[in-house]
Coordinates of C-alpha atoms and ligand atoms in Angstrom, one line a residue:
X1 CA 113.7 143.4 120.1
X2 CA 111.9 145.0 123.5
X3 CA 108.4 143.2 123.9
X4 CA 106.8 144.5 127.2
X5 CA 103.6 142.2 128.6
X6 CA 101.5 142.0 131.9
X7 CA 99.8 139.3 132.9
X8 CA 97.7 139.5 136.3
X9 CA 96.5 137.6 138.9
X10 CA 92.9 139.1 138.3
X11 CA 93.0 138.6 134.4
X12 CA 91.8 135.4 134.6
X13 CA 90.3 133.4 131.1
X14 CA 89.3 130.3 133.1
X15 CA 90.1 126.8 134.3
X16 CA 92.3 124.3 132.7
X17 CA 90.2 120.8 132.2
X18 CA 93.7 118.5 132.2
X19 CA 91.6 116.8 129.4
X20 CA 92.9 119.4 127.4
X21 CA 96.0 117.2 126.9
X22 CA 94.5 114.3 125.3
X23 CA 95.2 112.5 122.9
X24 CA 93.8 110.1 120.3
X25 CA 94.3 106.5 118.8
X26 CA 92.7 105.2 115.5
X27 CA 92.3 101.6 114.0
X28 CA 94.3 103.3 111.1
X29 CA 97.9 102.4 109.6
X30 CA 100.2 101.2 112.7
X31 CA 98.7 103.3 115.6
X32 CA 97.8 99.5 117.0
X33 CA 98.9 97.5 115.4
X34 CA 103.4 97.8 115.3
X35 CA 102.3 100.9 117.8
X36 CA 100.5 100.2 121.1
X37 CA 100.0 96.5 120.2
X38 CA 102.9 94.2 118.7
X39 CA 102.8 90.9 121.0
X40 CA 105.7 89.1 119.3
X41 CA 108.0 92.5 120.3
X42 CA 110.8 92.2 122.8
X43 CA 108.9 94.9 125.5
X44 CA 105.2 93.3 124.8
X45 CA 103.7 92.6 128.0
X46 CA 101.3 89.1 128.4
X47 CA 98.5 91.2 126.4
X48 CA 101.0 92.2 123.5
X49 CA 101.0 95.7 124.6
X50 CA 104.6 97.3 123.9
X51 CA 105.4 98.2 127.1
X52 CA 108.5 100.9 125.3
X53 CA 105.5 102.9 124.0
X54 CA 103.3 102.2 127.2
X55 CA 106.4 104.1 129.0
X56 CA 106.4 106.9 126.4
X57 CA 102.7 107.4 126.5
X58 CA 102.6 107.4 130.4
X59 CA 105.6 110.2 130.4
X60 CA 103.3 112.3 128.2
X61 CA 100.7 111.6 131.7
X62 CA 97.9 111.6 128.6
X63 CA 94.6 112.2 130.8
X64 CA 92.3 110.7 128.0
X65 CA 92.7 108.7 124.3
X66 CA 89.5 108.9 121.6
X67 CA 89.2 105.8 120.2
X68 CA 88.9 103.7 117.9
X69 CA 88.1 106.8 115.0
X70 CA 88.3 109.4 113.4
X71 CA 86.9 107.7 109.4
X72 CA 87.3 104.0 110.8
X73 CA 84.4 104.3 113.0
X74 CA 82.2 105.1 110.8
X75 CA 82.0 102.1 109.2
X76 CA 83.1 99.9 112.0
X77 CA 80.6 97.0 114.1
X78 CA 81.8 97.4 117.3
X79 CA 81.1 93.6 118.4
X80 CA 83.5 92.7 115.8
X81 CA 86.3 93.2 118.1
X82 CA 85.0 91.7 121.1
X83 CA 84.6 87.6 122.6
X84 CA 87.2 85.1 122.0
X85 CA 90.0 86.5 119.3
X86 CA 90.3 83.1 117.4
X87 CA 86.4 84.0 116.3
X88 CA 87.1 87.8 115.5
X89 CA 86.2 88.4 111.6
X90 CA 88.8 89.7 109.5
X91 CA 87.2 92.8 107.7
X92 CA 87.9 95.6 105.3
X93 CA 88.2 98.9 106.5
X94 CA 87.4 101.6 103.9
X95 CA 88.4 104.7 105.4
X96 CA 91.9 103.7 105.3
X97 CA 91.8 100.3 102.8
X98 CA 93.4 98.2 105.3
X99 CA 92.5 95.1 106.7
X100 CA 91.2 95.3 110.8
X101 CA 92.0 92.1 112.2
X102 CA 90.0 93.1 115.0
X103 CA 92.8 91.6 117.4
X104 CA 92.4 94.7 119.4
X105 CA 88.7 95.9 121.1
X106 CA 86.8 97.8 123.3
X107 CA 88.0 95.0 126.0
X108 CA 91.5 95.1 125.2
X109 CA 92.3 98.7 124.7
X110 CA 90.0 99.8 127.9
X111 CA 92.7 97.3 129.5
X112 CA 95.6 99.4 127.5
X113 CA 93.6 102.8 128.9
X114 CA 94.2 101.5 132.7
X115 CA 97.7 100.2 132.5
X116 CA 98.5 103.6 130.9
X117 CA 96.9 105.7 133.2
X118 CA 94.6 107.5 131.1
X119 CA 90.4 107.4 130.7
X120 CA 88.9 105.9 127.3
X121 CA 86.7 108.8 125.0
X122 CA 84.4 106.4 122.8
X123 CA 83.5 106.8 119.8
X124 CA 80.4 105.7 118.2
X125 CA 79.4 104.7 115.1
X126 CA 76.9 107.3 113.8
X127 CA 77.9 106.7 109.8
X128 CA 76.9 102.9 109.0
X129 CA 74.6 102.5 112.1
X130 CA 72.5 104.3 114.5
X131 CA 70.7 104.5 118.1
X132 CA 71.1 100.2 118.4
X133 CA 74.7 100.4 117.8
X134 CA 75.2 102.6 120.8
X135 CA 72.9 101.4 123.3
X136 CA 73.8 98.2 122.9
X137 CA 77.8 98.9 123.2
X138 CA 76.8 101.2 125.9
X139 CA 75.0 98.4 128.0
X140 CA 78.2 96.1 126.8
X141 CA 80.5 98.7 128.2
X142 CA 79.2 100.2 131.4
X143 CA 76.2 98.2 133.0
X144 CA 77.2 95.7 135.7
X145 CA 75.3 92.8 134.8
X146 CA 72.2 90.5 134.3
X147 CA 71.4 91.9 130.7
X148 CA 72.0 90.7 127.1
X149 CA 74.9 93.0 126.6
X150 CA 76.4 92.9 129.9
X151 CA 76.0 89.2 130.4
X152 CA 78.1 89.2 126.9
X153 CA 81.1 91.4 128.4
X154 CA 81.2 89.0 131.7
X155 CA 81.2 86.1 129.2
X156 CA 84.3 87.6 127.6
X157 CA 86.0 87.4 130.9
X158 CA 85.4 91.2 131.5
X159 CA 83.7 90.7 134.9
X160 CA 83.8 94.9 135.7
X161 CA 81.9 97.3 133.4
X162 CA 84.3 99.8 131.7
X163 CA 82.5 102.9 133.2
X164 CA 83.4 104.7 130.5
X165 CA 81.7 108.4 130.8
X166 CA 82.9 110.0 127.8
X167 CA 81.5 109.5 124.3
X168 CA 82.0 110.9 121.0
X169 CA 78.6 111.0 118.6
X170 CA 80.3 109.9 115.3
X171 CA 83.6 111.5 113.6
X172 CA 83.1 114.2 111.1
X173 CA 79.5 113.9 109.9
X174 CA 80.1 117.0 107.8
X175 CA 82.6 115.7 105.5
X176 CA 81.9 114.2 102.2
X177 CA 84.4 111.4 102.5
X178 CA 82.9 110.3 105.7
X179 CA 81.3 106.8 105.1
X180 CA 77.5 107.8 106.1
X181 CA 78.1 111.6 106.0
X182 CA 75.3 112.8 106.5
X183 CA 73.2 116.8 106.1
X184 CA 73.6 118.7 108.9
X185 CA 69.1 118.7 110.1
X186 CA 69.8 114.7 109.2
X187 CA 72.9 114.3 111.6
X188 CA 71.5 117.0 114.1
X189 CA 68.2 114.7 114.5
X190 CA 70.6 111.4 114.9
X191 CA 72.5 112.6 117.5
X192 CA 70.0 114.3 119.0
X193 CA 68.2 110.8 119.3
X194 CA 71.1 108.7 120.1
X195 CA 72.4 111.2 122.9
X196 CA 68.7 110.9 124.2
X197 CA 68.8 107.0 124.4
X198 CA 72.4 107.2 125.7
X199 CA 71.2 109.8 128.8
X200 CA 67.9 107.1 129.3
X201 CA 71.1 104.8 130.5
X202 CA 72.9 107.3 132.3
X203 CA 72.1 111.4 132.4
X204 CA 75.9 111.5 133.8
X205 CA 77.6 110.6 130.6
X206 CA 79.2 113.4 128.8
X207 CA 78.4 113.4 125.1
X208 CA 80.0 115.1 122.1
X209 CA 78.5 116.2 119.0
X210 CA 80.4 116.1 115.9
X211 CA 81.2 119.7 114.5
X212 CA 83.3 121.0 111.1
X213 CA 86.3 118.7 110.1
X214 CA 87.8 122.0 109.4
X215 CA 87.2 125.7 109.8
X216 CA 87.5 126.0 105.9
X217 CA 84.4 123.1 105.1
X218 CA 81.7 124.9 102.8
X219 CA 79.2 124.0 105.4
X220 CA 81.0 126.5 108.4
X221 CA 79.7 127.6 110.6
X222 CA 76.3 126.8 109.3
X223 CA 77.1 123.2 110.2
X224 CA 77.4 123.9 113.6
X225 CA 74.1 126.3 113.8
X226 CA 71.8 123.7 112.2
X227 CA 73.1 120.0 114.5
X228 CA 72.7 122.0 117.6
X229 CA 69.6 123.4 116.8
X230 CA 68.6 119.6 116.9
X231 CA 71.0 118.4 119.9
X232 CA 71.1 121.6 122.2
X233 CA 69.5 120.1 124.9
X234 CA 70.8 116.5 124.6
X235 CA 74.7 117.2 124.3
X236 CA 77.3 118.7 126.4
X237 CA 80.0 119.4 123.9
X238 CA 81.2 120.3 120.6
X239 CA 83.9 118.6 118.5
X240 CA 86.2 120.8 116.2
X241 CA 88.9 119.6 114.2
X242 CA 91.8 121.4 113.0
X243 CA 95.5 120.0 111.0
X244 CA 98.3 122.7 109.7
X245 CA 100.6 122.2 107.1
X246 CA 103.4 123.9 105.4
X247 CA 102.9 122.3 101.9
X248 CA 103.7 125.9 100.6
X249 CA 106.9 125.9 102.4
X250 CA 106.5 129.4 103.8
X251 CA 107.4 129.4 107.5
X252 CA 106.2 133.1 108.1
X253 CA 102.9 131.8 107.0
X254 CA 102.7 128.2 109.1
X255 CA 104.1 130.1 112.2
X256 CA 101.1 132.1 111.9
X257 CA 98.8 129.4 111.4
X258 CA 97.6 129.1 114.5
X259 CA 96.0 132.5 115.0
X260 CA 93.5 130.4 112.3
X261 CA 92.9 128.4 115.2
X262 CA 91.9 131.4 117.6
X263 CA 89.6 132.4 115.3
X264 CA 88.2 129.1 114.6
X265 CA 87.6 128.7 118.0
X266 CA 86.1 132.5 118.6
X267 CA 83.8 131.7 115.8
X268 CA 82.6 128.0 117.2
X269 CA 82.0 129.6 120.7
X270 CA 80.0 132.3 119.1
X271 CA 77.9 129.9 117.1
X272 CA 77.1 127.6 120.0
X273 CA 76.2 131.0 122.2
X274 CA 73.9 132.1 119.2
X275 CA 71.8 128.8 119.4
X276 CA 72.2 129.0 123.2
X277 CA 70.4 132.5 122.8
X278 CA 68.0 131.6 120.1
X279 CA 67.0 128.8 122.5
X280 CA 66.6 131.4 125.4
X281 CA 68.5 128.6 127.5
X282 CA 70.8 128.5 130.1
X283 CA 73.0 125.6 129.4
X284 CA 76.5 126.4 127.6
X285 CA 78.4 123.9 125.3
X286 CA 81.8 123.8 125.6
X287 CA 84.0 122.6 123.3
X288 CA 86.2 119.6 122.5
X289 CA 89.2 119.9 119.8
X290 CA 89.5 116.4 119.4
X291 CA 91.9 115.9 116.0
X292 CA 94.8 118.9 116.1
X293 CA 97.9 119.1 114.8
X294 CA 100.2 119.0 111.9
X295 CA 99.7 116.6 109.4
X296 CA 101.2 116.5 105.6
X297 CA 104.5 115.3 105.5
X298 CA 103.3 112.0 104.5
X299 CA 100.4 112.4 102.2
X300 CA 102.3 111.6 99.3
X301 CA 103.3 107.9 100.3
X302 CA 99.6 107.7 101.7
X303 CA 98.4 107.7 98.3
X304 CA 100.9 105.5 97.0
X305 CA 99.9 103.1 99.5
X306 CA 96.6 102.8 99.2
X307 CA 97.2 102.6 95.3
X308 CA 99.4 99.9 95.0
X309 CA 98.5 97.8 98.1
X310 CA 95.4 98.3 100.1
X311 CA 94.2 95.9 102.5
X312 CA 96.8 95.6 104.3
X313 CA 97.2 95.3 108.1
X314 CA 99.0 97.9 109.6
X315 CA 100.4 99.8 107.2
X316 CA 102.6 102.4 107.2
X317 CA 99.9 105.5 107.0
X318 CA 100.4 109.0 107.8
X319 CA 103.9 108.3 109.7
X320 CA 104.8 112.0 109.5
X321 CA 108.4 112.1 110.6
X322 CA 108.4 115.8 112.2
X323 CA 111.1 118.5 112.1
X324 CA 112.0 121.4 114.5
X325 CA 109.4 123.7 112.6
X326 CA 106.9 121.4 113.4
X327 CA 107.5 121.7 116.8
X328 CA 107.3 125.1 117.0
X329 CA 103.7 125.3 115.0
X330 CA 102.3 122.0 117.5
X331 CA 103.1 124.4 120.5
X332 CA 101.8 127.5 119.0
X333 CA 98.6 125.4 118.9
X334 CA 98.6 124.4 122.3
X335 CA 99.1 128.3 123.2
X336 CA 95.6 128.5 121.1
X337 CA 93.8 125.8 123.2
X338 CA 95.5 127.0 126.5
X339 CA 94.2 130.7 125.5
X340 CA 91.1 129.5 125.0
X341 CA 90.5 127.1 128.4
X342 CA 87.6 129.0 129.6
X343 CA 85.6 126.8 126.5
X344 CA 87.8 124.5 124.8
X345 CA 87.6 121.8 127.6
X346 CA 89.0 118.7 125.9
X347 CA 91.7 118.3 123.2
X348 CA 93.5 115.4 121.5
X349 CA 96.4 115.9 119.6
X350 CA 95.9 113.5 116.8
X351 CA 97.3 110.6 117.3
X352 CA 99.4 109.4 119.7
X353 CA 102.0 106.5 118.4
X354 CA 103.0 106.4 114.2
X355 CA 99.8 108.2 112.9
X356 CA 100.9 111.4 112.7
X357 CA 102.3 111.2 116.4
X358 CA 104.3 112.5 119.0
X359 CA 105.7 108.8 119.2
X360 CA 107.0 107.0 116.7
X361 CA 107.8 103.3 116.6
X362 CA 109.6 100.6 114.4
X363 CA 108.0 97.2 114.2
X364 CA 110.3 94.9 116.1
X365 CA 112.6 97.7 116.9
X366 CA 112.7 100.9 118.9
X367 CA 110.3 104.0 120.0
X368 CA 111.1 107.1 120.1
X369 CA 110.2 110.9 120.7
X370 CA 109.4 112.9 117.7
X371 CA 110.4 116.8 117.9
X372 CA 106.3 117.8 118.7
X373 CA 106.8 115.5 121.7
X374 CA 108.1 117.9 123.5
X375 CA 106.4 120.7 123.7
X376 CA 102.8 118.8 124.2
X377 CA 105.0 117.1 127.0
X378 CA 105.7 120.2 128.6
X379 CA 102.1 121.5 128.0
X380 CA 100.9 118.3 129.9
X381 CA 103.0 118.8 132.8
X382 CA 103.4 121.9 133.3
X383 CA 100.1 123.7 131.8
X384 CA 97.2 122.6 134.5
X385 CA 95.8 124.9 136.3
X386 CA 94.2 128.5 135.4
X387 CA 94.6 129.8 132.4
X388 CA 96.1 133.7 132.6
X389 CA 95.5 136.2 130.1
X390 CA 98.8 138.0 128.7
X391 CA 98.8 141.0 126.8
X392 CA 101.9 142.3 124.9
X393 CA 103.1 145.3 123.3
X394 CA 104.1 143.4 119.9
X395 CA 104.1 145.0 116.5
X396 CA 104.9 141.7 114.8
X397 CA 104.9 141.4 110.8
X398 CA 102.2 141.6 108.0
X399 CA 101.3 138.7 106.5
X400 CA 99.3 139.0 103.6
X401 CA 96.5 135.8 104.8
X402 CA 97.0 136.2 108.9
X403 CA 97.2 140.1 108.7
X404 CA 99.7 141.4 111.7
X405 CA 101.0 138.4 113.5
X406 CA 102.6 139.2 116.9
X407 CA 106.8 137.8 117.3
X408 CA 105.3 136.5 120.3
X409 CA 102.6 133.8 120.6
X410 CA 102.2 133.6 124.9
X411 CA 100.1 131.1 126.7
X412 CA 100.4 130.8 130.6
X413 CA 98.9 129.2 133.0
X414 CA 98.8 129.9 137.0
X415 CA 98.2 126.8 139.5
X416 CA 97.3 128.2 142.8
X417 CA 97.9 125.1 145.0
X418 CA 101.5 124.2 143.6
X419 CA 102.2 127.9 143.7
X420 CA 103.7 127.5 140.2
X421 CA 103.5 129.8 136.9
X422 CA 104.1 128.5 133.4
X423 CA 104.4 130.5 130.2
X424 CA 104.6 128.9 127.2
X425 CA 106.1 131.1 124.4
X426 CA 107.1 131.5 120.7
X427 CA 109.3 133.3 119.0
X428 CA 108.3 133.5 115.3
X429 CA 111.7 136.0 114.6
X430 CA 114.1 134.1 112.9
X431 CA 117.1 136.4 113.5
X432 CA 116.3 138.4 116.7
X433 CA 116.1 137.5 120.5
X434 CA 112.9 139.1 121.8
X435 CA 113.9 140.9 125.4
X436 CA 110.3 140.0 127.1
X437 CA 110.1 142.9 129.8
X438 CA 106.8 141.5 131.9
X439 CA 104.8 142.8 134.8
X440 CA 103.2 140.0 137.0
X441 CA 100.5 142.0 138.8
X442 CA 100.0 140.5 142.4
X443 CA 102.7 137.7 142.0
X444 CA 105.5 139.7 144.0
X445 CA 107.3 136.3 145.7
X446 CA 107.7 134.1 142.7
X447 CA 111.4 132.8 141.8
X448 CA 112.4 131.2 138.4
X449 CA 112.4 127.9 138.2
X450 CA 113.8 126.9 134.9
X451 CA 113.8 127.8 131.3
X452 CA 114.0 125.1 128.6
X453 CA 114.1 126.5 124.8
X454 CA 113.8 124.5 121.5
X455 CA 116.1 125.9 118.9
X456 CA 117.6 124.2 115.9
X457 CA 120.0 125.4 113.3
X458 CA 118.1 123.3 111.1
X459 CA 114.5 124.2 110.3
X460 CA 113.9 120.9 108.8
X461 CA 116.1 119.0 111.5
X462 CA 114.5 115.8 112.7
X463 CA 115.2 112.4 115.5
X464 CA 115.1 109.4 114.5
X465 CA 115.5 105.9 115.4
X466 CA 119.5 106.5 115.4
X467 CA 119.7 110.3 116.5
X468 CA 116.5 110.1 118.5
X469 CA 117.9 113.3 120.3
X470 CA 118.3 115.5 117.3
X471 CA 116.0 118.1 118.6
X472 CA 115.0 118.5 122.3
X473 CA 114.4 121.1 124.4
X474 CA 118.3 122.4 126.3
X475 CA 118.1 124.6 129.9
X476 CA 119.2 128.2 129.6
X477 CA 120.9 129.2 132.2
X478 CA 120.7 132.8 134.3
X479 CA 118.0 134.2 131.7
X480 CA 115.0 134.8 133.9
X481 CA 115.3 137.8 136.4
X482 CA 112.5 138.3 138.7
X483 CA 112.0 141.0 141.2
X484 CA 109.2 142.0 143.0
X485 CA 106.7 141.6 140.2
X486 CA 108.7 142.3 137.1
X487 CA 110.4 139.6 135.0
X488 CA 112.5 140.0 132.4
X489 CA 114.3 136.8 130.0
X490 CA 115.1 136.6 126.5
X491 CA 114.2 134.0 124.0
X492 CA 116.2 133.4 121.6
X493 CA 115.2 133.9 117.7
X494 CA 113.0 131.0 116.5
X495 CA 112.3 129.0 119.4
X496 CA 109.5 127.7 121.8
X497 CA 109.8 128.2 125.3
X498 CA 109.0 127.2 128.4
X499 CA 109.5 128.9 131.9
X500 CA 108.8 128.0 135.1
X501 CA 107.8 130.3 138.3
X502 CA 107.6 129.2 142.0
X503 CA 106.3 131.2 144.5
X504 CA 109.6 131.3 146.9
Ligands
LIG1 O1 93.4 111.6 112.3 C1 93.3 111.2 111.0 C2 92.0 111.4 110.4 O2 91.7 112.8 110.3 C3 90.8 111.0 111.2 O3 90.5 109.6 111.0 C4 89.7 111.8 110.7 O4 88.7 112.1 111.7 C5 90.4 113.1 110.3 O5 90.0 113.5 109.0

């Protein structure tokens, strides 16, 4: 099948933030503890960090990890997990009815942050508490010294302040299950005061205001009109949330999911530009996607598990174990953030080790790369720079919820200083190569560099611990042609893509 696109060097959506390749980790099943923490593990390191995951998570080059929630936070006292461990409470965690052993804290996993490279988003706890909660671990966190809170830190033997510049305003107000969910005028007036204390501190930090857990919540998009009504001024960005699933088992219809997101996002930017305008002001909120991805695999044994044996620490929640389709959906998305860089800012695939994560772990044993690994590893590396518009000629198919779905799903991205271009591409056919027949206006002078598919005769095919190299992406040889400013290559039929451009 012919697909003819353009992209051009003046059709420009807008600048990649790298935080758009973040990622998130939650007190929640064995995300810490078994996943980034196990000290008694052959690779732990004299903190108990595995340093096997460590590895993994600094391949992904992560630029930034929410913590410590998502649902825990909102019921969680922060100066539970810091001071001497031996003194750290036990307590239950009702979001997830486990026990937090609060073995890991702010202290230990800011240490985690710098070992692996990446920058610590906070969250606070806007559910159970308030304004004190976050001042207080604000001045814990980032002031230098001589105050209460400060003094505490250096007391801890955390002499430097944490500088930590990104926070999140609570997780999910909107949602009913949220311990402390709140109305949106309630929540709206909360954050609005807590940001305002929070800026009193330092009017550097960058703040972020929870929106809908979902772009199907009763309350959307009204949510989202009424908090920032309250919290325009005082906030810089917006949180939207977002997980797919193929429950239904209809691959036409979860390849197409993430056009859902598009719109999601279209219809969040419009509703923070329509309080922008009803505000006659001149600031803009951008947005952060802070929980994507695909989570449902493991629902099932969730339930069982919370059932039959809550309170436990670490267990084994949400450990989705994700096939080749999978993959393909988790990079559609990422075409859906990169497509919309101009406003989507920061994103974190949700999570990062076990819970539903790229990297998967056994206690005591090994870690591995799950098939969605790959192309958020590719995004991450390859996807910084300026975000390019592509247009195709692309009938698709008709699907009854998504309407007419292109074959092709295209992100690509340009980065001027490298003198690299990288498309990121689907192929939602499942029996036919698309011949891509492109025009890249003003980029006469660029030379392939390589093209790496994902393909699987096995739509369900997944790695494991034993055959952690089930599904990866293979180089195809000899398929991109460039000259002057045309390209042609073919992807093959049901695969993600990614290929690489340098400018000779
Ligand atoms: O990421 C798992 C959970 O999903 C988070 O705790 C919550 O914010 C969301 O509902």
């Amino acid at each position: 099948m012919k697909i003819k696109f353009v992209m051009d060097k003046n059709y420009v959506i807008g600048d990649v933030d790298d935080r758009l390749y973040g990622s998130f980790i939650e007190h929640l099943g064995r995300a810490v503890y078994g996943g980034i923490y196990e000290p008694g593990h052959p690779t732990a390191d004299e903190e108990g960090f595995r340093k096997d995951v460590m590895d993994l998570v600094k391949e992904l080059q992560v630029p930034v990890v929410r913590y410590p929630g998502g649902n825990f936070v909102s019921a969680y006292d922060w100066e539970d997990g810091v001071g001497p461990v031996a003194d750290r409470p036990k307590r239950l965690d009702l979001a997830w009815r486990s026990m937090e052993p609060n073995l890991v804290g702010l202290n230990e996993f800011s240490s985690w942050c710098k070992k692996a490279d990446t920058e610590l988003m906070m969250a606070i706890n806007l559910g159970s508490r308030g304004i004190d909660a976050a001042r207080n671990i604000l001045e814990y966190a980032n002031h230098p010294g001589g105050s209460y809170w400060s003094d505490l830190r250096k007391s801890h033997g955390v002499k430097d302040p944490h500088g930590i510049k990104l926070w999140c305003l609570g997780n999910e107000m909107d949602g009913p299950w949220q311990v402390g969910h709140k109305e949106a005028k309630e929540y709206g007036r909360l954050a609005d005061e807590t940001a305002k204390a929070m800026k009193y501190y330092d009017k550097s930090l960058e703040l972020v205001v929870s929106g809908s857990s979902n772009g199907s919540m009763a309350t959307f998009p009204q949510w989202e009109n009424e908090v920032l009504t309250e919290c325009y001024d005082s906030v810089d960005y917006l949180s939207l949330h977002n997980y797919l699933n193929n429950r239904a088992d209809d691959l036409d219809s979860f390849l197409a999911a993430n056009l859902k997101i598009d719109r999601f996002i279209d219809t969040v930017v419009s509703t923070c530009d329509f309080v922008k305008g009803k505000k006659r002001s001149r600031k803009q909120i951008n947005l952060s996607f802070d929980e994507w991805n695909v989570w449902y695999h493991s629902n099932q044994q969730d339930k069982d598990i919370s059932d039959r044996t809550p309170w436990q620490v670490g267990p084994p929640l949400l450990e989705d174990i994700y096939n080749f389709e999978d993959a393909l959906v988790v990079g559609a998305q990422i075409n859906s953030l990169i497509r919309h860089a101009d406003r989507v800012k920061i994103g974190c695939m949700a999570q990062l080790v076990n819970v539903i994560a790229p990297i998967m772990t056994e206690n005591g044993g090994s870690a591995w790369r799950q098939t969605i690994f790959y192309p958020f590893l590719q995004a991450s590396l390859f996807g910084r720079g300026r975000s390019m518009k592509v247009i195709a000629s692309d009938d698709g198919y008709d699907h009854k919820d998504h309407g007419q779905v292109p074959w092709l799903d295209a992100s690509a991205v340009w980065n001027e200083e490298k003198g690299e271009i990288s498309l990121f591409l689907l192929n939602r056919n499942r029996t036919e190569s698309l011949n891509l027949d492109g025009v890249l206006g003003g980029f006469a002078g660029y030379a392939p560099v390589e093209h790496l598919t994902m393909v699987h005769d096995d739509i369900k095919a997944v790695n494991t611990a034993e055959k952690p190299d089930n599904v990866v992406p293979t180089a195809v040889k000899g398929s991109v042609k460039v000259e002057g400013e045309s390209l042609s290559l073919d992807l093959p039929p049901l695969s993600w893509n990614l290929v690489r451009l340098k400018k000779g």
